[in-house]
Amino acid sequence: MTEPSVSERSGLLIREFDPQRDSLEALTRLLNTAYQTLAEMGFHFVAASQDAATTAKRIASATCLVGLLDGQIIATISYYPPAKTKGTPWYDEPFVAKFGQFAVDHRYRKHGIGSLFIQRAEELAIADGATELALDTAEGAEHLRRYYAAKGYRFIAYAQWSTTNYRSVLMSKRLSHD
């Protein structure tokens, strides 16, 4: 497990999800709520409607980080090391890690919390020897594509998942191992 850290944001604790003390239901509610706006835009992201069993299955092969404020989960990201990425030629590359199920409670957005979580995923990828960190999102979610591009993620390819109703764009960032 990664060591807990408190960010510059007063009281925000970022650490790995712990099924012994964290609520899978609370994590699922955060994901459902955070992805609701995308669902209202017509994008069927799995996270918008998944149940707790699906959340558990999706985080089982990941390092799931959570952000806690006053004991409540307000942010999350699931990081998958290169050995756990699959499904597209890019994800199958041995040097590519990825992240997904990335969410920040809408009340805490635009305060840099999401950036902290992406930075932590990048640090995990570097520690695992990955030279690329990838993600996928809906092609039509222009605001998300701009957000990731501003953080150095570039277009790699398109993908069509059987569980979504949209074409995905794969984006990836070359990582610095300084």
PDB file of N, CA and C in Angstrom, residues 11 55 76 86 138 167 172:
ATOM      1  N   GLY A  11      -6.718  19.203   5.289  1.00  0.00           N
ATOM      2  CA  GLY A  11      -7.539  18.082   5.719  1.00  0.00           C
ATOM      3  C   GLY A  11      -7.775  16.996   4.696  1.00  0.00           C
ATOM      4  N   THR A  55     -18.061  -2.127  -8.868  1.00  0.00           N
ATOM      5  CA  THR A  55     -16.953  -1.310  -8.361  1.00  0.00           C
ATOM      6  C   THR A  55     -15.869  -2.208  -7.788  1.00  0.00           C
ATOM      7  N   THR A  76     -11.490   9.905  -6.212  1.00  0.00           N
ATOM      8  CA  THR A  76     -10.904   8.580  -6.430  1.00  0.00           C
ATOM      9  C   THR A  76     -10.263   8.501  -7.807  1.00  0.00           C
ATOM     10  N   LYS A  86      -5.133  -3.887 -20.684  1.00  0.00           N
ATOM     11  CA  LYS A  86      -5.432  -4.748 -21.830  1.00  0.00           C
ATOM     12  C   LYS A  86      -6.637  -4.200 -22.577  1.00  0.00           C
ATOM     13  N   ALA A 138     -14.824   9.358 -23.550  1.00  0.00           N
ATOM     14  CA  ALA A 138     -15.733   9.485 -24.689  1.00  0.00           C
ATOM     15  C   ALA A 138     -15.201  10.501 -25.695  1.00  0.00           C
ATOM     16  N   ARG A 167     -17.822   6.003 -28.966  1.00  0.00           N
ATOM     17  CA  ARG A 167     -16.451   5.664 -29.336  1.00  0.00           C
ATOM     18  C   ARG A 167     -15.530   6.369 -28.345  1.00  0.00           C
ATOM     19  N   SER A 172      -2.616   9.409 -23.978  1.00  0.00           N
ATOM     20  CA  SER A 172      -1.474   8.916 -23.220  1.00  0.00           C
ATOM     21  C   SER A 172      -0.465  10.038 -23.019  1.00  0.00           C
TER      22      SER A 172
END
